[in-house]
Amino acid sequence: MGDEIPHGTTIVAVGFPGGVVMAGDRRATAGHQIAQRDIEKVFRADEFSAIAIAGTAGIGIEMMRLFQVELEHYEKREGRTLSVEGKANRLATMVRQNLGMAMQGLAVVPLFAGYDEERDAGRIFSYDPAGGRYEERDFHSIGSGSVFARGALKKLFRRDLSAEDAALVCVQALYDAADDDSATGGPDLPRRIFPVVASVTSDGYRRLGEDEVGALARSVVEGRYDSPGGPTAPLR
């Protein structure tokens, strides 16, 4: 039954000075079939954080919506936003509450990113199906194509990336994931289906517009005509 339920992959996050960029491909699969070509996996959690989901799509979207409501409720009740640590811990609890479903093959593994005002930096948190919470350094990826995306991130990441370059790194990594993982969808230029890309900084959450992401996706695809393996990192 699990193979007949749509699953979503792949998600990446890249930090840069003063913030973090998160991106996700648009494909959902059910077994060996494409269940949806334009699913969205990256969402606004609150004004200064973002959440992305991989795994069972329906449960993941429900978890994301509940997380949004809880953060909004806390802010209205307390008159302030929950800390980045608090948000990450609350999401871990929600993942742990889904452990019974995960044991039946309906796991959801989110990726969380938020802007930390005290550090003036973006922070990235990953999770395991049992609710384990781990803070990641610089970048991270989850989903079936994550191993390929993470390889690209290792070679392309720089500590002095601009927000635009961090977004480009994300799109390059998703393209590499789609190149080797059948469950990850690459940019679909004829249908104008591009990855969802969002940034979180001191200015808050911002989802990049379709024209912005489309321009990044087209530059990546055009670059692959000359270099199918993508940009190379300097050896020394």
Tab-separated table of N, CA, C and O in Angstrom, residues 21 42 46 65 70 77 82 101 112 125 130 140 159-160 163-164 175 189 197:
chain	number	residue	atom	x	y	z
A	21	VAL	N	19.228	29.431	2.366
A	21	VAL	CA	18.342	29.181	1.229
A	21	VAL	C	17.908	27.727	1.267
A	21	VAL	O	18.727	26.835	1.525
A	42	VAL	N	8.538	22.901	-0.077
A	42	VAL	CA	9.162	23.938	0.742
A	42	VAL	C	8.102	24.969	1.102
A	42	VAL	O	7.406	25.481	0.220
A	46	ASP	N	7.103	30.313	9.621
A	46	ASP	CA	6.642	31.591	10.146
A	46	ASP	C	7.492	32.682	9.503
A	46	ASP	O	8.171	32.426	8.500
A	65	ARG	N	1.359	21.960	8.086
A	65	ARG	CA	0.276	22.897	8.394
A	65	ARG	C	0.047	23.014	9.893
A	65	ARG	O	-0.190	24.109	10.421
A	70	GLU	N	0.780	25.990	15.089
A	70	GLU	CA	1.315	26.028	16.446
A	70	GLU	C	2.256	27.210	16.639
A	70	GLU	O	2.244	27.858	17.694
A	77	ARG	N	-0.187	34.062	21.592
A	77	ARG	CA	-0.377	33.869	23.032
A	77	ARG	C	0.708	34.561	23.859
A	77	ARG	O	0.420	35.183	24.878
A	82	LEU	N	8.709	32.117	18.913
A	82	LEU	CA	9.499	31.072	19.550
A	82	LEU	C	10.927	31.139	19.024
A	82	LEU	O	11.164	31.514	17.877
A	101	MET	N	3.318	5.478	12.439
A	101	MET	CA	3.097	5.435	11.000
A	101	MET	C	4.391	5.170	10.251
A	101	MET	O	4.414	4.468	9.233
A	112	PHE	N	14.378	21.725	8.464
A	112	PHE	CA	13.954	23.001	9.026
A	112	PHE	C	15.108	23.999	8.977
A	112	PHE	O	16.257	23.642	9.229
A	125	PHE	N	18.383	22.419	10.487
A	125	PHE	CA	18.160	21.261	11.344
A	125	PHE	C	17.577	20.116	10.521
A	125	PHE	O	16.634	20.311	9.759
A	130	ALA	N	12.540	8.850	13.968
A	130	ALA	CA	12.206	8.683	15.380
A	130	ALA	C	12.149	10.009	16.120
A	130	ALA	O	11.925	10.044	17.327
A	140	HIS	N	22.761	20.960	3.836
A	140	HIS	CA	22.258	19.612	4.068
A	140	HIS	C	21.254	19.268	2.992
A	140	HIS	O	20.740	20.148	2.283
A	159	ARG	N	31.854	29.666	1.898
A	159	ARG	CA	31.346	30.379	3.069
A	159	ARG	C	30.963	31.820	2.766
A	159	ARG	O	30.281	32.455	3.557
A	160	ASP	N	31.421	32.338	1.619
A	160	ASP	CA	31.123	33.724	1.275
A	160	ASP	C	30.063	33.832	0.179
A	160	ASP	O	30.000	34.833	-0.531
A	163	ALA	N	23.254	35.456	-1.395
A	163	ALA	CA	21.955	34.775	-1.397
A	163	ALA	C	21.638	34.222	-2.786
A	163	ALA	O	21.129	33.102	-2.924
A	164	GLU	N	21.962	34.992	-3.827
A	164	GLU	CA	21.688	34.542	-5.194
A	164	GLU	C	22.542	33.333	-5.549
A	164	GLU	O	22.064	32.377	-6.165
A	175	TYR	N	19.628	19.518	-9.676
A	175	TYR	CA	19.815	18.978	-11.028
A	175	TYR	C	20.669	17.707	-10.962
A	175	TYR	O	20.356	16.709	-11.623
A	189	LEU	N	11.349	22.657	-18.368
A	189	LEU	CA	11.248	23.934	-19.079
A	189	LEU	C	9.990	24.046	-19.930
A	189	LEU	O	9.350	25.102	-19.930
A	197	VAL	N	12.193	27.626	-4.408
A	197	VAL	CA	13.384	28.152	-3.735
A	197	VAL	C	12.947	29.290	-2.819
A	197	VAL	O	12.221	30.189	-3.241
